[in-house]
PDB file of C-alpha atoms and ligand atoms in Angstrom:
ATOM      1  CA  MET A 224      21.965  20.970 -31.386  1.00 80.00           C
ATOM      2  CA  GLU A 225      20.544  17.939 -33.201  1.00 83.00           C
ATOM      3  CA  GLN A 226      24.106  16.703 -34.314  1.00 84.00           C
ATOM      4  CA  VAL A 227      25.767  17.712 -30.872  1.00 81.00           C
ATOM      5  CA  LYS A 228      22.493  15.357 -29.664  1.00 81.00           C
ATOM      6  CA  GLN A 229      24.101  12.978 -31.997  1.00 88.00           C
ATOM      7  CA  SER A 230      28.107  13.105 -31.075  1.00 93.00           C
ATOM      8  CA  LYS A 231      29.495   9.292 -30.358  1.00 94.00           C
ATOM      9  CA  GLU A 232      32.775  11.582 -28.831  1.00 93.00           C
ATOM     10  CA  LEU A 233      30.476  14.052 -26.656  1.00 92.00           C
ATOM     11  CA  ARG A 234      27.857  10.871 -25.532  1.00 92.00           C
ATOM     12  CA  SER A 235      31.479   9.340 -24.542  1.00 95.00           C
ATOM     13  CA  HIS A 236      33.003  12.179 -22.477  1.00 95.00           C
ATOM     14  CA  ALA A 237      29.512  12.009 -20.708  1.00 94.00           C
ATOM     15  CA  LEU A 238      30.340   9.199 -19.405  1.00 95.00           C
ATOM     16  CA  ARG A 239      33.737   9.578 -18.616  1.00 97.00           C
ATOM     17  CA  VAL A 240      32.770  12.502 -15.946  1.00 97.00           C
ATOM     18  CA  MET A 241      30.377   9.730 -14.757  1.00 96.00           C
ATOM     19  CA  GLY A 242      32.506   7.588 -13.915  1.00 97.00           C
ATOM     20  CA  PHE A 243      34.874  10.691 -12.313  1.00 98.00           C
ATOM     21  CA  VAL A 244      32.116  12.202 -10.358  1.00 97.00           C
ATOM     22  CA  GLU A 245      31.033   8.074  -9.373  1.00 97.00           C
ATOM     23  CA  LYS A 246      34.433   7.579  -7.859  1.00 98.00           C
ATOM     24  CA  ALA A 247      35.044  11.573  -6.604  1.00 97.00           C
ATOM     25  CA  VAL A 248      31.910  10.437  -4.523  1.00 96.00           C
ATOM     26  CA  ARG A 249      33.317   7.420  -2.932  1.00 98.00           C
ATOM     27  CA  ARG A 250      36.609   9.100  -2.451  1.00 97.00           C
ATOM     28  CA  LEU A 251      34.940  12.110  -0.707  1.00 95.00           C
ATOM     29  CA  ASP A 252      35.819  10.752   3.540  1.00 97.00           C
ATOM     30  CA  HIS A 253      39.904  10.014   2.156  1.00 97.00           C
ATOM     31  CA  PRO A 254      40.525  13.304   0.569  1.00 95.00           C
ATOM     32  CA  GLU A 255      44.426  11.452   0.834  1.00 97.00           C
ATOM     33  CA  LYS A 256      43.129   9.129  -2.732  1.00 97.00           C
ATOM     34  CA  LEU A 257      40.563  11.850  -3.843  1.00 96.00           C
ATOM     35  CA  GLU A 258      43.322  14.358  -5.103  1.00 95.00           C
ATOM     36  CA  PRO A 259      45.836  12.183  -6.627  1.00 96.00           C
ATOM     37  CA  LEU A 260      42.829  11.632  -8.535  1.00 97.00           C
ATOM     38  CA  ILE A 261      41.524  15.028  -9.419  1.00 97.00           C
ATOM     39  CA  ARG A 262      45.416  15.717  -9.877  1.00 96.00           C
ATOM     40  CA  GLU A 263      45.693  13.326 -12.565  1.00 97.00           C
ATOM     41  CA  CYS A 264      42.490  14.341 -14.234  1.00 98.00           C
ATOM     42  CA  GLY A 265      43.320  17.872 -14.027  1.00 97.00           C
ATOM     43  CA  ARG A 266      46.589  17.196 -15.560  1.00 96.00           C
ATOM     44  CA  ASN A 267      45.132  15.149 -18.388  1.00 97.00           C
ATOM     45  CA  HIS A 268      43.077  17.471 -19.705  1.00 97.00           C
ATOM     46  CA  CYS A 269      45.765  19.956 -20.150  1.00 96.00           C
ATOM     47  CA  HIS A 270      46.944  17.098 -22.535  1.00 95.00           C
ATOM     48  CA  TYR A 271      43.775  17.194 -24.505  1.00 96.00           C
ATOM     49  CA  GLY A 272      43.301  20.768 -24.931  1.00 94.00           C
ATOM     50  CA  ALA A 273      41.584  21.998 -22.811  1.00 97.00           C
ATOM     51  CA  GLN A 274      41.618  24.777 -20.489  1.00 97.00           C
ATOM     52  CA  PRO A 275      40.577  25.804 -17.561  1.00 97.00           C
ATOM     53  CA  HIS A 276      37.839  27.424 -17.166  1.00 96.00           C
ATOM     54  CA  GLN A 277      35.720  25.636 -20.041  1.00 97.00           C
ATOM     55  CA  ILE A 278      35.676  22.982 -17.047  1.00 97.00           C
ATOM     56  CA  GLU A 279      32.952  24.811 -15.279  1.00 96.00           C
ATOM     57  CA  LEU A 280      30.686  24.701 -18.000  1.00 95.00           C
ATOM     58  CA  VAL A 281      30.208  20.983 -17.248  1.00 96.00           C
ATOM     59  CA  VAL A 282      28.696  21.581 -14.011  1.00 97.00           C
ATOM     60  CA  PRO A 283      24.860  22.856 -15.637  1.00 96.00           C
ATOM     61  CA  GLN A 284      24.868  20.441 -18.601  1.00 93.00           C
ATOM     62  CA  PHE A 285      26.149  17.592 -15.765  1.00 95.00           C
ATOM     63  CA  LEU A 286      22.353  19.108 -13.360  1.00 96.00           C
ATOM     64  CA  GLN A 287      20.223  18.649 -16.360  1.00 94.00           C
ATOM     65  CA  ALA A 288      21.386  15.250 -17.552  1.00 92.00           C
ATOM     66  CA  ILE A 289      20.317  13.764 -14.078  1.00 94.00           C
ATOM     67  CA  LYS A 290      17.023  16.076 -13.113  1.00 95.00           C
ATOM     68  CA  PRO A 291      15.022  13.809 -15.735  1.00 94.00           C
ATOM     69  CA  ALA A 292      16.881  10.558 -14.042  1.00 93.00           C
ATOM     70  CA  LEU A 293      15.750  11.463  -9.895  1.00 92.00           C
ATOM     71  CA  GLU A 294      12.174  12.118 -11.264  1.00 92.00           C
ATOM     72  CA  GLU A 295      10.324  13.325  -7.633  1.00 94.00           C
ATOM     73  CA  GLU A 296      13.583  12.367  -5.390  1.00 95.00           C
ATOM     74  CA  TRP A 297      15.302  15.805  -7.388  1.00 96.00           C
ATOM     75  CA  THR A 298      14.305  18.112  -4.363  1.00 96.00           C
ATOM     76  CA  PRO A 299      15.886  21.603  -3.663  1.00 96.00           C
ATOM     77  CA  GLU A 300      18.132  20.201  -1.454  1.00 97.00           C
ATOM     78  CA  VAL A 301      19.667  17.458  -3.924  1.00 97.00           C
ATOM     79  CA  GLU A 302      19.575  20.090  -6.679  1.00 96.00           C
ATOM     80  CA  GLU A 303      21.667  22.221  -4.304  1.00 97.00           C
ATOM     81  CA  ALA A 304      23.752  18.893  -2.942  1.00 97.00           C
ATOM     82  CA  TRP A 305      24.661  18.328  -6.163  1.00 97.00           C
ATOM     83  CA  CYS A 306      25.194  21.287  -7.249  1.00 97.00           C
ATOM     84  CA  LEU A 307      27.548  21.940  -4.500  1.00 97.00           C
ATOM     85  CA  LEU A 308      29.538  18.807  -5.020  1.00 97.00           C
ATOM     86  CA  MET A 309      29.824  19.315  -9.285  1.00 97.00           C
ATOM     87  CA  ARG A 310      30.605  23.627  -8.172  1.00 97.00           C
ATOM     88  CA  ASN A 311      33.680  21.770  -6.105  1.00 97.00           C
ATOM     89  CA  ILE A 312      34.738  19.010  -8.469  1.00 97.00           C
ATOM     90  CA  ALA A 313      34.992  21.699 -11.221  1.00 97.00           C
ATOM     91  CA  PHE A 314      37.034  24.191  -9.200  1.00 97.00           C
ATOM     92  CA  ALA A 315      39.889  21.121  -8.255  1.00 97.00           C
ATOM     93  CA  LEU A 316      39.757  20.173 -11.628  1.00 97.00           C
ATOM     94  CA  LYS A 317      40.637  23.847 -12.592  1.00 97.00           C
ATOM     95  CA  CYS A 318      43.508  24.667  -9.525  1.00 97.00           C
ATOM     96  CA  ALA A 319      44.371  20.962 -10.784  1.00 97.00           C
ATOM     97  CA  MET A 320      44.945  22.016 -14.614  1.00 97.00           C
ATOM     98  CA  LEU A 321      46.658  25.786 -14.173  1.00 97.00           C
ATOM     99  CA  GLU A 322      48.954  24.232 -11.219  1.00 95.00           C
ATOM    100  CA  ALA A 323      50.057  21.021 -14.172  1.00 95.00           C
ATOM    101  CA  MET A 324      50.569  24.209 -16.589  1.00 95.00           C
ATOM    102  CA  LYS A 325      53.269  26.404 -14.554  1.00 91.00           C
ATOM    103  CA  LYS A 326      54.677  22.562 -14.136  1.00 80.00           C
TER     104      LYS A 326
HETATM  105  C1  HEM B  61      33.368  19.030 -14.908  1.00 68.25           C
HETATM  106  C2  HEM B  61      33.968  18.528 -15.839  1.00 68.25           C
HETATM  107  C3  HEM B  61      35.244  17.315 -16.720  1.00 68.25           C
HETATM  108  C4  HEM B  61      35.266  16.000 -15.854  1.00 68.25           C
HETATM  109  C5  HEM B  61      34.944  15.313 -15.035  1.00 68.25           C
HETATM  110  C6  HEM B  61      36.013  15.481 -17.123  1.00 68.25           C
HETATM  111  C7  HEM B  61      36.677  14.395 -16.485  1.00 68.25           C
HETATM  112  C8  HEM B  61      36.800  13.500 -17.747  1.00 68.25           C
HETATM  113  C9  HEM B  61      37.690  12.116 -17.762  1.00 68.25           C
HETATM  114  C10 HEM B  61      37.031  11.249 -16.799  1.00 68.25           C
HETATM  115  C11 HEM B  61      37.871  11.945 -18.890  1.00 68.25           C
HETATM  116  C12 HEM B  61      38.922  10.487 -19.415  1.00 68.25           C
HETATM  117  C13 HEM B  61      40.587  10.612 -19.048  1.00 68.25           C
HETATM  118  C14 HEM B  61      41.167  11.763 -17.813  1.00 68.25           C
HETATM  119  O1  HEM B  61      40.334  10.844 -17.200  1.00 68.25           O
HETATM  120  O2  HEM B  61      41.809  11.523 -17.211  1.00 68.25           O
HETATM  121  C15 HEM B  61      38.203  12.572 -19.322  1.00 68.25           C
HETATM  122  C16 HEM B  61      38.252  12.826 -20.666  1.00 68.25           C
HETATM  123  C17 HEM B  61      38.096  14.170 -21.914  1.00 68.25           C
HETATM  124  N1  HEM B  61      38.016  15.026 -21.748  1.00 68.25           N
HETATM  125 FE1  HEM B  61      36.833  15.273 -19.585  1.00 68.25          FE
HETATM  126  N2  HEM B  61      36.638  16.586 -18.033  1.00 68.25           N
HETATM  127  C18 HEM B  61      35.306  17.527 -17.870  1.00 68.25           C
HETATM  128  C19 HEM B  61      35.615  18.413 -19.270  1.00 68.25           C
HETATM  129  C20 HEM B  61      36.478  19.033 -20.348  1.00 68.25           C
HETATM  130  C21 HEM B  61      36.077  19.571 -20.437  1.00 68.25           C
HETATM  131  C22 HEM B  61      35.396  21.319 -20.092  1.00 68.25           C
HETATM  132  C23 HEM B  61      36.967  19.263 -22.004  1.00 68.25           C
HETATM  133  C24 HEM B  61      36.640  20.405 -23.199  1.00 68.25           C
HETATM  134  C25 HEM B  61      37.308  21.362 -23.335  1.00 68.25           C
HETATM  135  C26 HEM B  61      37.611  18.249 -22.320  1.00 68.25           C
HETATM  136  C27 HEM B  61      37.796  17.551 -23.097  1.00 68.25           C
HETATM  137  C28 HEM B  61      38.416  16.002 -22.354  1.00 68.25           C
HETATM  138  C29 HEM B  61      38.969  15.652 -23.285  1.00 68.25           C
HETATM  139  C30 HEM B  61      39.042  15.541 -25.276  1.00 68.25           C
HETATM  140  C31 HEM B  61      39.042  14.074 -22.888  1.00 68.25           C
HETATM  141  C32 HEM B  61      39.909  12.354 -23.881  1.00 68.25           C
HETATM  142  C33 HEM B  61      38.759  12.088 -24.919  1.00 68.25           C
HETATM  143  C34 HEM B  61      37.083  11.035 -24.608  1.00 68.25           C
HETATM  144  O3  HEM B  61      38.743  11.121 -23.009  1.00 68.25           O
HETATM  145  O4  HEM B  61      36.683  11.792 -24.711  1.00 68.25           O
HETATM  146  N3  HEM B  61      37.545  17.318 -20.397  1.00 68.25           N
HETATM  147  N4  HEM B  61      37.236  13.907 -19.077  1.00 68.25           N
END
């Protein structure tokens, strides 16, 4: 676990995930911009060797990571909203990967 916590690769990927979520949130009202973003990220993950079923493993990790930062603002409603958002992002990424794998 210590090695995992110290891993520069995981830290850098965590920041990429955060950056991706930020971009996705900004595009929530613009599906025409959100869809290509997700498609590209899904396609890229096929090249990285990630498996579609592994994508959703990031969801609980993400929630655990942001919880301490939000402190008392972390309410059951906020948790549910983030959980739904991340599950939707993970589902869309997984679909994009499966689509890219067909080609
Ligand atoms: C919600 C889930 C995930 C999100 C939002 C996400 C997001 C990202 C983003 C934004 C990048 C930067 C390059 C790009 O845009 O393609 C990236 C890179 C990468 N991801 Fe993910 N990722 C997720 C899950 C995973 C999983 C489950 C794996 C492996 C099992 C993985 C492996 C990688 C690798 C190997 C790279 C390239 C190296 C790096 O940039 O760290 N990702 N990911």
